[in-house]
XYZ file of C-alpha atoms in Angstrom:
523
model
C 134.656 130.259 106.913
C 131.636 130.664 104.791
C 128.360 128.863 105.416
C 127.308 126.205 103.054
C 123.847 124.618 103.097
C 123.529 120.948 104.047
C 122.330 119.246 100.862
C 121.848 115.518 100.739
C 122.009 113.869 97.500
C 119.370 111.129 96.939
C 118.232 109.230 93.904
C 114.828 108.530 95.524
C 113.890 112.286 96.378
C 111.326 112.418 93.720
C 109.615 109.190 93.988
C 106.070 109.485 93.567
C 102.870 107.259 94.063
C 101.010 106.088 91.085
C 97.292 104.735 91.797
C 96.081 102.163 89.211
C 93.349 103.156 87.031
C 89.824 101.777 87.650
C 90.182 98.933 85.269
C 93.286 97.714 86.957
C 91.731 97.669 90.442
C 89.758 94.811 91.984
C 86.188 95.918 92.594
C 83.418 94.527 94.520
C 85.544 92.585 97.131
C 83.734 92.192 100.447
C 86.707 93.112 102.559
C 86.465 91.927 106.295
C 85.144 94.264 108.920
C 87.551 92.779 111.579
C 89.105 95.343 114.091
C 92.424 93.332 114.255
C 95.288 95.424 113.300
C 96.544 93.333 110.482
C 97.022 93.982 106.757
C 94.246 91.568 105.799
C 95.975 91.180 102.506
C 98.889 89.125 100.950
C 100.324 89.207 97.365
C 102.849 87.349 95.315
C 103.649 87.700 91.511
C 100.862 85.223 90.801
C 97.950 85.565 93.348
C 96.256 88.216 95.531
C 94.764 86.900 98.782
C 92.452 89.111 100.720
C 90.350 88.185 103.915
C 86.576 88.596 103.286
C 83.407 89.138 105.295
C 81.267 86.050 105.587
C 78.805 84.428 107.936
C 79.269 80.972 109.751
C 83.067 80.766 109.959
C 85.985 82.376 108.193
C 87.022 82.664 104.446
C 89.390 84.529 102.421
C 89.757 85.020 98.495
C 92.475 84.028 96.174
C 92.585 85.875 92.937
C 94.878 86.016 90.052
C 96.821 89.142 90.048
C 95.804 89.621 86.452
C 91.948 89.200 87.233
C 91.309 92.845 87.735
C 87.827 94.599 87.311
C 84.639 93.595 88.839
C 84.971 90.422 90.936
C 82.286 87.819 90.792
C 80.292 87.896 94.119
C 80.081 84.071 93.883
C 83.762 83.771 93.410
C 84.926 80.410 94.955
C 86.801 81.073 98.283
C 88.902 79.206 100.908
C 86.623 78.532 103.620
C 88.009 75.826 105.879
C 88.156 77.669 109.078
C 85.336 77.632 111.627
C 85.976 81.204 112.992
C 86.880 84.627 111.560
C 90.241 84.466 109.484
C 92.632 87.026 111.214
C 95.673 86.798 108.943
C 97.066 85.287 105.744
C 100.722 85.030 104.452
C 101.918 83.584 101.315
C 104.907 81.153 101.538
C 107.940 83.338 100.158
C 109.412 80.087 98.312
C 106.203 78.629 96.803
C 103.607 80.849 95.125
C 101.029 78.204 95.306
C 101.293 77.685 99.104
C 99.391 80.145 101.785
C 98.969 79.972 105.313
C 96.127 81.465 107.312
C 95.251 81.805 111.075
C 91.814 82.249 112.700
C 89.677 82.629 115.820
C 89.189 78.944 115.918
C 92.591 78.564 117.411
C 94.213 76.774 114.304
C 96.677 77.606 111.586
C 95.982 76.047 108.255
C 98.311 75.702 105.116
C 96.697 75.548 101.847
C 97.774 74.478 98.426
C 96.540 76.540 95.620
C 95.773 74.893 92.217
C 98.061 76.113 89.404
C 95.118 78.087 87.657
C 93.437 79.453 90.755
C 90.595 78.534 93.016
C 87.918 77.315 90.884
C 85.764 75.902 93.591
C 85.453 76.206 97.366
C 88.393 74.817 99.275
C 87.861 73.357 102.759
C 90.470 70.698 103.188
C 93.942 72.163 103.925
C 97.269 70.650 103.137
C 98.402 71.029 106.744
C 96.522 71.866 110.015
C 98.544 73.207 113.026
C 96.907 72.752 116.338
C 98.658 73.955 119.406
C 97.387 77.434 120.634
C 94.642 77.560 123.172
C 93.173 80.914 122.048
C 92.541 82.667 118.743
C 95.797 82.973 116.527
C 96.279 86.623 115.557
C 99.565 86.642 113.474
C 101.569 84.265 111.479
C 105.119 84.776 109.685
C 107.191 82.658 107.479
C 110.867 82.304 108.022
C 112.900 84.333 105.592
C 115.447 81.916 104.472
C 114.441 78.455 105.813
C 111.923 76.342 103.707
C 108.693 75.324 105.427
C 109.354 76.978 108.752
C 106.272 78.857 110.081
C 105.851 81.045 113.197
C 102.493 81.779 114.846
C 101.460 84.045 117.888
C 98.123 83.844 119.508
C 96.020 85.417 122.565
C 97.630 82.811 124.656
C 100.676 84.890 124.752
C 102.686 82.268 123.117
C 104.891 82.131 119.971
C 105.085 78.759 118.321
C 107.466 77.538 115.677
C 106.211 74.937 113.320
C 108.069 72.554 111.041
C 105.917 71.583 107.984
C 108.466 68.976 106.575
C 106.595 66.048 108.205
C 104.219 63.460 106.726
C 101.300 64.380 108.985
C 98.394 66.278 107.983
C 97.439 67.621 111.306
C 100.456 68.696 113.324
C 99.986 69.237 117.150
C 103.435 69.587 118.624
C 105.514 72.655 117.535
C 109.308 72.200 117.396
C 109.517 75.294 119.868
C 107.222 77.271 122.225
C 108.283 80.571 123.313
C 106.583 82.024 126.378
C 108.346 85.392 127.341
C 105.407 87.497 126.599
C 102.963 88.706 129.262
C 100.288 89.852 126.897
C 99.165 89.727 123.391
C 102.050 89.955 120.725
C 101.240 92.735 118.226
C 103.897 92.247 115.634
C 106.803 90.114 114.685
C 109.933 90.701 112.401
C 112.867 88.687 111.440
C 116.327 90.007 110.641
C 117.933 89.138 107.354
C 119.143 85.686 107.874
C 116.338 84.715 110.317
C 118.545 84.091 113.061
C 116.624 86.710 115.442
C 113.270 88.024 115.546
C 111.810 91.063 117.234
C 108.319 91.400 118.851
C 106.119 94.289 120.073
C 103.707 93.306 122.826
C 100.738 94.835 124.520
C 102.848 95.060 127.592
C 104.641 98.108 125.834
C 107.964 95.999 125.555
C 110.062 95.391 122.597
C 111.885 92.074 122.655
C 114.753 90.438 120.613
C 114.581 86.690 120.662
C 116.756 83.837 119.415
C 114.157 81.471 117.922
C 115.715 78.122 118.088
C 116.880 78.279 121.739
C 114.025 80.700 122.829
C 116.413 82.828 124.715
C 115.484 86.526 125.281
C 118.460 88.620 124.256
C 117.157 92.213 124.350
C 114.095 93.787 126.117
C 113.187 97.408 125.881
C 110.694 99.093 128.190
C 110.615 102.648 127.217
C 107.909 104.817 129.139
C 107.836 107.507 126.595
C 107.120 105.227 123.552
C 104.349 102.340 123.349
C 105.389 100.251 120.304
C 102.723 98.523 118.396
C 104.631 97.562 115.095
C 108.369 96.641 114.769
C 110.791 96.172 111.690
C 114.291 94.811 111.421
C 116.127 97.418 109.210
C 117.939 94.986 106.811
C 121.666 94.994 107.697
C 121.828 98.247 109.299
C 121.620 96.659 112.734
C 118.603 98.817 113.752
C 115.038 98.419 114.849
C 112.215 100.524 113.810
C 109.025 100.711 115.728
C 105.832 102.775 115.345
C 103.304 103.365 118.136
C 102.092 106.065 120.262
C 103.628 108.528 122.874
C 102.578 108.905 126.381
C 100.192 111.637 125.148
C 98.720 109.334 122.632
C 100.278 111.239 119.611
C 101.267 108.789 116.623
C 105.055 108.362 117.043
C 107.818 106.198 115.592
C 111.210 105.408 117.085
C 114.695 103.926 115.982
C 116.492 101.393 118.171
C 120.290 100.191 118.069
C 119.701 96.423 117.907
C 122.451 95.649 120.582
C 121.157 98.196 122.913
C 117.325 98.647 123.642
C 117.944 100.806 126.699
C 117.246 104.023 124.996
C 115.998 104.774 121.502
C 118.307 106.413 119.018
C 115.313 108.627 117.792
C 111.861 109.494 118.660
C 109.500 111.559 116.474
C 105.877 112.497 116.901
C 103.768 112.462 113.728
C 100.161 113.514 114.582
C 97.275 113.033 116.772
C 95.242 110.397 114.666
C 94.247 107.284 116.259
C 94.898 104.724 113.394
C 97.762 102.177 113.859
C 100.799 103.071 111.682
C 101.996 100.132 109.525
C 105.741 100.446 108.572
C 107.033 98.760 105.240
C 110.795 98.659 104.722
C 112.630 98.018 101.291
C 116.295 96.954 102.341
C 117.258 97.263 98.641
C 116.514 101.176 98.367
C 116.618 101.885 102.235
C 113.236 103.386 101.805
C 110.767 103.179 104.613
C 106.858 103.805 103.978
C 104.555 104.562 106.809
C 100.648 104.041 106.183
C 98.077 104.735 108.768
C 95.069 102.535 109.155
C 92.126 104.881 108.269
C 94.352 107.420 106.650
C 94.629 108.205 102.833
C 97.960 109.456 102.875
C 101.208 107.647 103.092
C 104.706 108.993 104.180
C 107.895 107.633 102.963
C 111.445 108.133 104.324
C 115.082 107.204 103.390
C 117.103 105.390 106.287
C 120.806 106.152 106.681
C 123.365 104.566 108.891
C 124.437 107.955 110.524
C 122.614 110.751 112.291
C 119.976 111.860 111.685
C 119.286 108.327 110.518
C 115.734 108.976 109.019
C 115.223 111.448 106.227
C 111.863 112.530 105.187
C 111.202 112.285 101.418
C 107.643 113.341 100.499
C 103.967 112.093 101.083
C 101.410 110.474 98.938
C 97.897 111.879 99.306
C 94.659 110.274 98.621
C 91.039 110.773 99.590
C 90.240 107.100 100.017
C 91.192 105.752 103.561
C 92.928 102.318 103.675
C 91.976 99.458 106.088
C 95.203 97.428 105.136
C 97.962 96.977 102.782
C 99.385 94.279 100.777
C 102.904 94.367 99.405
C 104.160 92.733 96.027
C 107.613 90.988 96.380
C 110.414 92.874 94.571
C 110.376 90.009 91.812
C 106.854 90.914 90.845
C 107.553 94.656 90.133
C 107.559 96.303 86.779
C 111.128 97.238 86.194
C 110.454 98.742 82.872
C 108.603 101.637 84.537
C 111.050 102.094 87.251
C 108.506 100.683 89.903
C 110.416 100.116 93.310
C 107.406 99.186 95.399
C 103.946 98.268 95.101
C 101.066 98.269 97.686
C 97.496 96.807 97.274
C 95.333 99.272 99.126
C 92.443 97.947 100.744
C 89.353 100.501 100.604
C 86.457 99.360 102.528
C 84.235 102.195 101.860
C 84.056 101.090 98.115
C 84.813 97.381 98.433
C 87.897 98.092 96.363
C 91.563 96.895 96.153
C 93.727 99.588 94.503
C 97.224 98.782 93.422
C 99.581 101.629 94.185
C 103.079 101.891 92.584
C 105.845 103.803 93.689
C 107.758 105.164 90.897
C 111.396 106.588 90.590
C 111.040 109.106 87.571
C 113.635 108.263 84.922
C 113.656 109.530 81.268
C 115.244 106.297 80.071
C 113.302 103.384 79.435
C 116.196 100.874 79.738
C 116.899 98.851 82.949
C 118.247 101.022 85.824
C 120.806 98.972 87.699
C 121.326 101.540 90.490
C 117.855 101.344 91.651
C 117.580 97.459 91.374
C 120.464 95.757 93.255
C 120.506 92.013 93.991
C 117.490 91.243 95.919
C 116.067 88.266 97.904
C 114.470 85.636 95.515
C 112.160 82.851 95.650
C 114.473 80.017 96.534
C 115.243 78.787 100.167
C 118.676 79.077 101.470
C 118.085 76.391 103.872
C 115.996 73.489 104.475
C 113.918 73.100 107.652
C 116.210 70.523 109.099
C 119.355 72.533 108.320
C 117.910 75.538 109.935
C 116.776 73.482 113.082
C 120.233 71.949 113.421
C 121.587 75.603 114.022
C 122.811 76.789 110.432
C 122.117 80.415 109.466
C 122.314 81.537 105.921
C 121.304 84.751 104.263
C 118.736 84.792 101.476
C 119.586 83.511 97.995
C 119.873 86.571 95.764
C 118.591 87.267 92.301
C 118.660 89.845 89.755
C 115.579 91.835 88.520
C 117.107 92.437 85.195
C 114.870 90.869 82.414
C 116.388 87.684 81.097
C 119.027 87.459 83.747
C 116.957 84.914 85.803
C 115.279 81.768 84.554
C 111.723 81.719 86.135
C 110.649 78.913 88.238
C 107.930 78.163 85.708
C 110.583 77.699 82.985
C 112.746 75.378 85.174
C 109.489 73.151 85.673
C 108.315 73.076 82.202
C 111.619 73.439 80.356
C 113.278 70.356 81.352
C 112.055 68.675 78.476
C 112.447 71.438 76.069
C 115.708 70.828 74.251
C 117.918 72.999 72.033
C 115.915 71.719 69.001
C 113.212 74.094 69.760
C 113.621 77.262 67.468
C 112.159 80.222 69.515
C 112.036 82.576 66.747
C 109.497 80.844 64.685
C 107.228 80.853 67.732
C 107.416 84.416 68.366
C 104.192 85.177 66.242
C 102.242 82.296 67.758
C 103.207 81.759 71.419
C 100.426 79.461 72.161
C 101.982 77.051 69.623
C 105.213 76.402 71.784
C 104.198 73.047 73.002
C 102.942 71.853 69.613
C 106.113 72.798 68.066
C 108.075 70.878 70.497
C 106.083 67.787 70.002
C 106.563 68.189 66.117
C 110.250 68.348 66.608
C 110.299 65.318 69.076
C 108.096 63.292 66.301
C 110.669 64.272 63.573
C 113.519 62.782 65.455
C 111.900 59.492 66.425
C 112.812 57.528 63.256
C 111.653 54.103 62.761
C 108.781 54.041 65.178
C 105.312 53.158 64.534
C 102.407 55.422 65.098
C 101.144 53.074 67.868
C 104.407 52.442 69.506
C 104.723 55.808 71.335
C 106.480 55.591 74.762
C 104.944 56.641 77.924
C 107.301 59.838 77.937
C 105.933 60.714 74.514
C 102.404 60.243 75.472
C 102.970 62.532 78.227
C 103.790 65.448 75.999
C 100.306 66.102 74.517
C 98.950 69.690 73.386
C 97.853 71.358 76.467
C 96.095 74.572 77.403
C 96.675 76.230 80.657
C 97.783 72.602 81.960
C 94.523 70.898 80.611
C 94.376 68.420 77.895
C 92.566 69.631 74.920
C 90.531 66.347 74.649
C 89.440 67.006 78.328
C 88.486 70.666 77.956
C 84.752 71.165 77.832
C 83.374 74.125 76.652
C 82.230 76.834 79.151
C 78.675 76.849 80.122
C 78.507 79.976 82.170
C 79.599 83.543 82.061
C 81.859 82.889 84.927
C 83.512 79.825 83.497
C 84.150 81.664 80.286
C 85.700 84.537 82.241
C 87.947 81.900 84.172
C 89.045 80.371 80.816
C 89.700 83.759 79.347
C 92.025 84.670 82.296
C 93.729 81.317 82.208
C 94.514 81.780 78.504
C 95.899 85.201 78.937
C 98.155 83.955 81.884
C 99.458 81.167 79.707
C 100.342 83.649 76.777
C 102.010 85.965 79.040
C 103.987 83.125 80.823
C 104.854 81.766 77.310
C 105.943 85.008 76.074
C 108.241 85.400 79.167
C 109.756 82.117 78.346
C 110.407 82.887 74.821
C 112.026 86.159 75.801
C 114.260 84.171 78.259
C 115.182 81.809 75.567
C 116.205 84.635 73.018
C 118.393 86.310 75.561
C 120.092 82.842 76.210
C 120.563 82.293 72.463
C 122.031 85.752 72.194
C 124.450 85.019 75.003
C 125.544 81.656 73.621
C 126.134 83.355 70.055
C 128.419 85.942 71.721
C 130.225 83.202 73.499
C 130.649 81.336 70.208
C 132.145 84.464 68.519
C 134.449 85.033 71.428
C 135.691 81.487 71.088
C 136.217 81.785 67.431
C 138.108 84.903 67.895
C 140.261 83.475 70.528
C 141.278 80.342 68.416
C 143.503 82.033 65.775
C 145.369 84.038 68.374
C 146.017 80.668 70.460
C 147.261 79.119 67.043
C 149.873 81.923 66.288
C 151.167 81.491 69.801
């Protein structure tokens, strides 16, 4: 028998990290000096939120993802907490809703204006009061709408239903008290029917959230876990932490049996916490250490040895935390499969870092972009609380295959009368063209006899009536107006591209119908 080398084929073997150029970074951000082991940053396709250092309470910044470059030191903030903000998380189903928790024992949910924060926000949409000590971690449910989890230094996990009329909510729908120390991390499985936690008492727990029942508990003396992740549908848990000799270490666990880990591997002797990030679409796992400049990434398999090392991204700039862009916000034209937002406190800088799969073709790559979780909830809060479980609503990342949420909101009144081709050269005239078409179709009506519906369709710029738009008086206002206009142009171009794709699809369907009619007549 001849010996054959074991070669494992992988399309992600040559993934590389591409940091953004200086002009595409966010410079001059006063990043918090908190020692909490959180990411301090949250990102969605519209906004970037980062916790900042401030005196007399807690605050965080919300910037447009396109507002790169030097950040104004007087940029308006969200400053409604009386203590330091410890964690922020965007609602996965609403890009204009963000939750924050603080040392003042409260969790607050904020509604962000469509064009960003133009003045300091101090009044939240919802305030959750139930914890007796500072709240260190919050997580949104992955499939149910308006369900929020919070953990605090009172060792409790609380589940909140935001679908209620009260502005101040004092009674959570469930309080889970299985932990004997501070909860360090929390992760959901794919449909949100289970969640796993790591605790300062060295134990890993799997809990059923609605009933609060403790299903599994791991107490491994050789591994002290600090962060935990459910690995998609692989029925496995990944934890990062330290060994008994204080070496940084990760471990892999069977979801149904936490008595012994499937795999343990030591990394190095550094002291920074390891932040794991998992992409269930590509089965890639990224490990970024707090205070490190490098980042390791692996590929996860369902069979031994389970974890396959790919390569390492190296940098001289240490990270304090990392924000992650949802898959629907990636640039598929450049084969980007993951994007981090790296907090560099030594330079007051937020640096986007794209993970790229090198491909020669510039066309859409179906094999690296499977259907992924979208921005629509699979369940309402009431349905989930009643005991129903559903997986995430999937979407395709192929350009033109999905109608964006902004289009569904704006395009209800945009009929087929709009010729998109004539607006390609001047996307800013989209709304005006629609108004002209509407006026041409309204025959026999006097100039002063417009209905209320027609009056509501007035020329707008970034959602503001031209008649109500005052000229900018300061450099900051001018910059904000410019970024709003650029966002409007980009959004309208996306809308036009989607309309053109739809027109092409309808033309093909009409040709197919015409071709099939003669065939049916001959029969």
